[in-house]
Tab-separated table of C-alpha atoms in Angstrom:
chain	number	residue	atom	x	y	z
A	1	UNK	CA	21.098	-2.278	20.966
A	2	UNK	CA	17.855	-0.329	21.165
A	3	UNK	CA	15.842	-0.873	24.326
A	4	UNK	CA	12.489	-2.487	23.567
A	5	UNK	CA	9.118	-2.428	25.288
A	6	UNK	CA	6.646	-5.268	24.827
A	7	UNK	CA	3.001	-5.152	25.884
A	8	UNK	CA	-0.217	-7.107	25.451
A	9	UNK	CA	-2.911	-5.283	23.494
A	10	UNK	CA	-6.471	-6.047	22.450
A	11	UNK	CA	-7.873	-5.256	19.011
A	12	UNK	CA	-11.626	-5.027	18.558
A	13	UNK	CA	-12.757	-6.675	15.319
A	14	UNK	CA	-16.130	-7.277	13.691
A	15	UNK	CA	-16.263	-10.699	15.360
A	16	UNK	CA	-14.804	-10.095	18.808
A	17	UNK	CA	-11.521	-9.090	20.404
A	18	UNK	CA	-8.162	-10.274	19.070
A	19	UNK	CA	-5.402	-10.406	21.641
A	20	UNK	CA	-1.994	-9.384	20.337
A	21	UNK	CA	1.573	-8.601	21.319
A	22	UNK	CA	3.097	-5.213	20.571
A	23	UNK	CA	6.852	-4.570	20.602
A	24	UNK	CA	8.435	-1.182	19.942
A	25	UNK	CA	11.559	0.842	20.696
A	26	UNK	CA	11.310	2.251	24.208
A	27	UNK	CA	11.609	5.885	23.153
A	28	UNK	CA	7.967	6.902	22.857
A	29	UNK	CA	8.473	7.907	19.218
A	30	UNK	CA	6.585	6.647	16.152
A	31	UNK	CA	8.377	4.026	14.070
A	32	UNK	CA	7.507	2.143	10.865
A	33	UNK	CA	4.804	-0.431	11.505
A	34	UNK	CA	5.213	-4.158	10.898
A	35	UNK	CA	2.636	-6.920	11.296
A	36	UNK	CA	4.207	-10.276	12.178
A	37	UNK	CA	1.903	-13.150	11.256
A	38	UNK	CA	2.183	-16.343	13.265
A	39	UNK	CA	2.705	-19.925	12.195
A	40	UNK	CA	0.143	-22.621	12.998
A	41	UNK	CA	1.377	-22.989	16.582
A	42	UNK	CA	0.239	-19.474	17.373
A	43	UNK	CA	1.252	-16.504	19.470
A	44	UNK	CA	3.750	-17.718	22.060
A	45	UNK	CA	7.044	-16.658	23.704
A	46	UNK	CA	9.198	-17.439	20.658
A	47	UNK	CA	7.165	-15.190	18.360
A	48	UNK	CA	7.300	-12.448	20.967
A	49	UNK	CA	11.101	-12.732	20.988
A	50	UNK	CA	11.103	-12.395	17.184
A	51	UNK	CA	8.958	-9.274	17.484
A	52	UNK	CA	11.364	-7.900	20.085
A	53	UNK	CA	14.316	-8.428	17.734
A	54	UNK	CA	12.506	-6.542	14.954
A	55	UNK	CA	11.575	-3.765	17.360
A	56	UNK	CA	15.221	-3.442	18.407
A	57	UNK	CA	15.980	-2.707	14.748
A	58	UNK	CA	13.660	0.305	14.881
A	59	UNK	CA	10.163	-0.956	14.123
A	60	UNK	CA	6.811	-1.080	15.906
A	61	UNK	CA	5.706	-4.707	15.584
A	62	UNK	CA	2.214	-6.127	16.068
A	63	UNK	CA	1.716	-9.896	16.451
A	64	UNK	CA	-2.029	-10.662	16.403
A	65	UNK	CA	-3.496	-13.937	17.586
A	66	UNK	CA	-5.238	-14.773	14.311
A	67	UNK	CA	-7.043	-17.668	16.027
A	68	UNK	CA	-8.693	-15.357	18.575
A	69	UNK	CA	-12.163	-16.737	17.829
A	70	UNK	CA	-11.083	-19.870	19.709
A	71	UNK	CA	-9.692	-18.021	22.715
A	72	UNK	CA	-6.748	-16.004	23.876
A	73	UNK	CA	-3.213	-17.240	23.216
A	74	UNK	CA	-1.702	-19.665	23.929
A	75	UNK	CA	-4.421	-21.935	22.598
A	76	UNK	CA	-2.921	-25.368	22.192
A	77	UNK	CA	-1.077	-26.250	25.391
A	78	UNK	CA	2.193	-26.587	23.501
A	79	UNK	CA	5.353	-27.940	25.109
A	80	UNK	CA	8.341	-25.605	25.430
A	81	UNK	CA	9.991	-27.518	22.579
A	82	UNK	CA	7.642	-28.507	19.756
A	83	UNK	CA	8.431	-31.743	17.926
A	84	UNK	CA	5.393	-32.730	15.844
A	85	UNK	CA	6.885	-36.146	15.058
A	86	UNK	CA	6.973	-36.909	18.766
A	87	UNK	CA	3.590	-35.299	19.379
A	88	UNK	CA	1.498	-35.809	16.211
A	89	UNK	CA	-1.689	-35.266	18.203
A	90	UNK	CA	-0.824	-31.557	18.336
A	91	UNK	CA	-2.140	-31.164	14.796
A	92	UNK	CA	-5.434	-32.855	15.619
A	93	UNK	CA	-6.171	-29.742	17.662
A	94	UNK	CA	-4.567	-27.206	15.331
A	95	UNK	CA	-5.816	-28.240	11.876
A	96	UNK	CA	-9.546	-27.593	12.522
A	97	UNK	CA	-8.715	-24.115	13.818
A	98	UNK	CA	-6.548	-23.383	10.769
A	99	UNK	CA	-9.229	-24.589	8.351
A	100	UNK	CA	-11.858	-22.422	10.044
A	101	UNK	CA	-9.861	-19.266	9.305
A	102	UNK	CA	-11.168	-18.701	5.803
A	103	UNK	CA	-9.710	-16.076	3.499
A	104	UNK	CA	-12.868	-14.008	3.902
A	105	UNK	CA	-12.711	-14.061	7.704
A	106	UNK	CA	-9.001	-13.375	7.769
A	107	UNK	CA	-9.154	-10.372	5.427
A	108	UNK	CA	-11.950	-8.924	7.538
A	109	UNK	CA	-9.685	-9.233	10.574
A	110	UNK	CA	-6.643	-7.879	8.744
A	111	UNK	CA	-8.432	-4.607	8.128
A	112	UNK	CA	-8.793	-4.133	11.875
A	113	UNK	CA	-5.142	-5.023	12.533
A	114	UNK	CA	-4.048	-2.425	9.994
A	115	UNK	CA	-6.450	0.174	11.368
A	116	UNK	CA	-5.108	-0.415	14.875
A	117	UNK	CA	-1.597	0.346	13.658
A	118	UNK	CA	-2.857	3.371	11.760
A	119	UNK	CA	-4.400	4.723	14.970
A	120	UNK	CA	-1.376	4.038	17.185
A	121	UNK	CA	0.864	6.979	18.136
A	122	UNK	CA	3.756	4.496	18.157
A	123	UNK	CA	3.471	3.922	14.399
A	124	UNK	CA	4.630	6.460	11.834
A	125	UNK	CA	2.169	7.603	9.205
A	126	UNK	CA	1.987	5.781	5.918
A	127	UNK	CA	2.017	2.179	4.709
A	128	UNK	CA	3.282	-0.690	6.856
A	129	UNK	CA	5.177	-3.919	6.212
A	130	UNK	CA	4.382	-7.572	6.873
A	131	UNK	CA	6.347	-10.674	7.700
A	132	UNK	CA	4.808	-14.115	8.051
A	133	UNK	CA	5.897	-17.645	8.899
A	134	UNK	CA	4.406	-20.929	7.603
A	135	UNK	CA	0.681	-20.116	7.741
A	136	UNK	CA	1.703	-16.491	8.228
A	137	UNK	CA	3.383	-16.348	4.815
A	138	UNK	CA	-0.008	-17.088	3.268
A	139	UNK	CA	-1.608	-14.411	5.427
A	140	UNK	CA	1.042	-11.867	4.460
A	141	UNK	CA	0.474	-12.422	0.735
A	142	UNK	CA	-3.306	-12.240	1.151
A	143	UNK	CA	-2.990	-8.991	3.100
A	144	UNK	CA	-0.695	-7.475	0.470
A	145	UNK	CA	-3.320	-8.270	-2.165
A	146	UNK	CA	-6.286	-7.266	-0.062
A	147	UNK	CA	-4.950	-3.912	1.142
A	148	UNK	CA	-2.456	-2.742	-1.493
A	149	UNK	CA	-2.703	0.903	-0.453
A	150	UNK	CA	-1.663	0.007	3.112
A	151	UNK	CA	1.195	-2.423	2.467
A	152	UNK	CA	4.628	-1.242	1.326
A	153	UNK	CA	6.488	-4.552	1.683
A	154	UNK	CA	5.729	-8.129	2.668
A	155	UNK	CA	7.906	-11.150	3.371
A	156	UNK	CA	7.013	-14.801	3.820
A	157	UNK	CA	9.241	-17.570	5.149
A	158	UNK	CA	8.713	-21.341	4.837
A	159	UNK	CA	5.184	-20.716	3.623
A	160	UNK	CA	3.128	-23.621	2.367
A	161	UNK	CA	0.480	-23.921	-0.357
A	162	UNK	CA	1.106	-20.433	-1.693
A	163	UNK	CA	0.409	-21.384	-5.323
A	164	UNK	CA	-2.077	-24.224	-5.749
A	165	UNK	CA	-5.031	-24.924	-8.023
A	166	UNK	CA	-7.476	-23.956	-5.257
A	167	UNK	CA	-9.857	-21.096	-6.120
A	168	UNK	CA	-8.551	-19.097	-3.160
A	169	UNK	CA	-4.840	-19.843	-3.634
A	170	UNK	CA	-2.841	-16.858	-2.332
A	171	UNK	CA	-0.876	-16.389	-5.563
A	172	UNK	CA	-4.066	-15.322	-7.320
A	173	UNK	CA	-3.968	-11.937	-5.559
A	174	UNK	CA	-0.749	-10.989	-7.381
A	175	UNK	CA	-2.531	-8.622	-9.755
A	176	UNK	CA	-3.568	-6.422	-6.823
A	177	UNK	CA	-0.182	-6.282	-5.089
A	178	UNK	CA	1.789	-3.024	-5.159
A	179	UNK	CA	4.199	-3.915	-2.318
A	180	UNK	CA	7.658	-5.359	-2.786
A	181	UNK	CA	7.612	-9.059	-1.852
A	182	UNK	CA	10.228	-11.499	-0.605
A	183	UNK	CA	9.826	-15.244	-0.077
A	184	UNK	CA	12.340	-17.551	1.574
A	185	UNK	CA	11.229	-21.089	0.716
A	186	UNK	CA	12.330	-24.092	2.714
A	187	UNK	CA	14.282	-26.524	0.553
A	188	UNK	CA	12.745	-29.601	2.181
A	189	UNK	CA	9.082	-28.616	2.265
A	190	UNK	CA	6.387	-30.872	0.871
A	191	UNK	CA	3.828	-28.065	1.283
A	192	UNK	CA	5.717	-25.807	-1.155
A	193	UNK	CA	7.265	-28.099	-3.804
A	194	UNK	CA	9.216	-26.832	-6.827
A	195	UNK	CA	6.144	-26.683	-9.066
A	196	UNK	CA	4.414	-24.331	-6.607
A	197	UNK	CA	7.574	-22.262	-6.296
A	198	UNK	CA	7.680	-21.900	-10.077
A	199	UNK	CA	4.004	-20.968	-10.329
A	200	UNK	CA	4.391	-18.312	-7.647
A	201	UNK	CA	7.464	-16.876	-9.351
A	202	UNK	CA	5.821	-16.854	-12.784
A	203	UNK	CA	2.617	-15.289	-11.490
A	204	UNK	CA	4.397	-12.499	-9.620
A	205	UNK	CA	6.580	-11.780	-12.641
A	206	UNK	CA	3.613	-11.681	-15.023
A	207	UNK	CA	1.803	-9.274	-12.687
A	208	UNK	CA	4.804	-6.948	-12.568
A	209	UNK	CA	5.249	-7.356	-8.806
A	210	UNK	CA	8.672	-6.389	-7.426
A	211	UNK	CA	9.808	-9.558	-5.734
A	212	UNK	CA	12.537	-12.035	-4.934
A	213	UNK	CA	11.985	-15.712	-4.208
A	214	UNK	CA	14.850	-17.760	-2.786
A	215	UNK	CA	15.248	-21.356	-1.696
A	216	UNK	CA	17.119	-21.971	1.551
A	217	UNK	CA	19.209	-25.135	1.048
A	218	UNK	CA	18.703	-27.882	3.583
A	219	UNK	CA	16.051	-25.919	5.478
A	220	UNK	CA	12.843	-27.593	6.606
A	221	UNK	CA	9.341	-26.188	6.870
A	222	UNK	CA	9.489	-24.040	10.012
A	223	UNK	CA	13.221	-23.333	9.927
A	224	UNK	CA	12.974	-19.951	11.681
A	225	UNK	CA	11.144	-21.280	14.716
A	226	UNK	CA	13.731	-21.900	17.431
A	227	UNK	CA	11.257	-23.658	19.729
A	228	UNK	CA	10.584	-26.407	17.169
A	229	UNK	CA	12.425	-29.417	15.773
A	230	UNK	CA	12.539	-27.741	12.324
A	231	UNK	CA	14.814	-24.909	13.485
A	232	UNK	CA	17.850	-24.157	11.355
A	233	UNK	CA	20.230	-21.498	12.678
A	234	UNK	CA	21.858	-20.681	9.331
A	235	UNK	CA	18.503	-20.361	7.608
A	236	UNK	CA	17.163	-18.211	10.414
A	237	UNK	CA	20.048	-15.753	10.276
A	238	UNK	CA	19.741	-15.588	6.487
A	239	UNK	CA	16.054	-14.808	7.000
A	240	UNK	CA	16.866	-11.947	9.356
A	241	UNK	CA	19.327	-10.474	6.867
A	242	UNK	CA	16.792	-10.673	4.025
A	243	UNK	CA	13.930	-9.292	6.111
A	244	UNK	CA	15.882	-6.374	7.522
A	245	UNK	CA	17.256	-5.574	4.075
A	246	UNK	CA	13.685	-5.437	2.706
A	247	UNK	CA	12.517	-3.221	5.570
A	248	UNK	CA	15.543	-0.930	5.298
A	249	UNK	CA	14.860	-0.412	1.586
A	250	UNK	CA	11.183	0.218	2.260
A	251	UNK	CA	11.465	2.670	5.129
């Protein structure tokens, strides 16, 4: 197992300073860059452990706090184990922050995240990859469409509302995407029902995007997040296999 180093970094953006976590093999050498986009609960120990696992596979992984305008992570005073059914008030704090991160604001930030990786001696030259969870799946697709020349591959897991009738629905960027995409949908996910899955699939196919969309049977929204009640071990390990396969093919 490759030894990994994890550090806190700050990224200056047009609107302030985004705190982030950086994980990379502890060899001082440049490795392929990966941005890991958070779920709604934000940058926290579990996401850092996911970044560490990716770094151990040979990647330099950046996990930005996309909610940095509201403060440094952790923002929401989350319990060690997150069970939204037991603590529904959690979302009263989170939803306004999520809604405030418009597509325009996010894409402005994403350019600075990508530039930070481009400038880092720990990242090899060339395009980078993305992986995102829940909210982060949306952010990954938007980044792939917004910066096609910078993104070689992007994956999204248990993403919600990826293909809606909203004017800024993420699937509408498909025509700009040049990366290979992978989506692992949760089977039991009201935020990504079969009709949205079909629309996403049809739109990516029509745009000629290299992609694979799969449904994980019995998995709930959030299945990769081991510090939440939605965690599913089988789905999580399947996710790792799919993600690493995508990255191996890309780099």
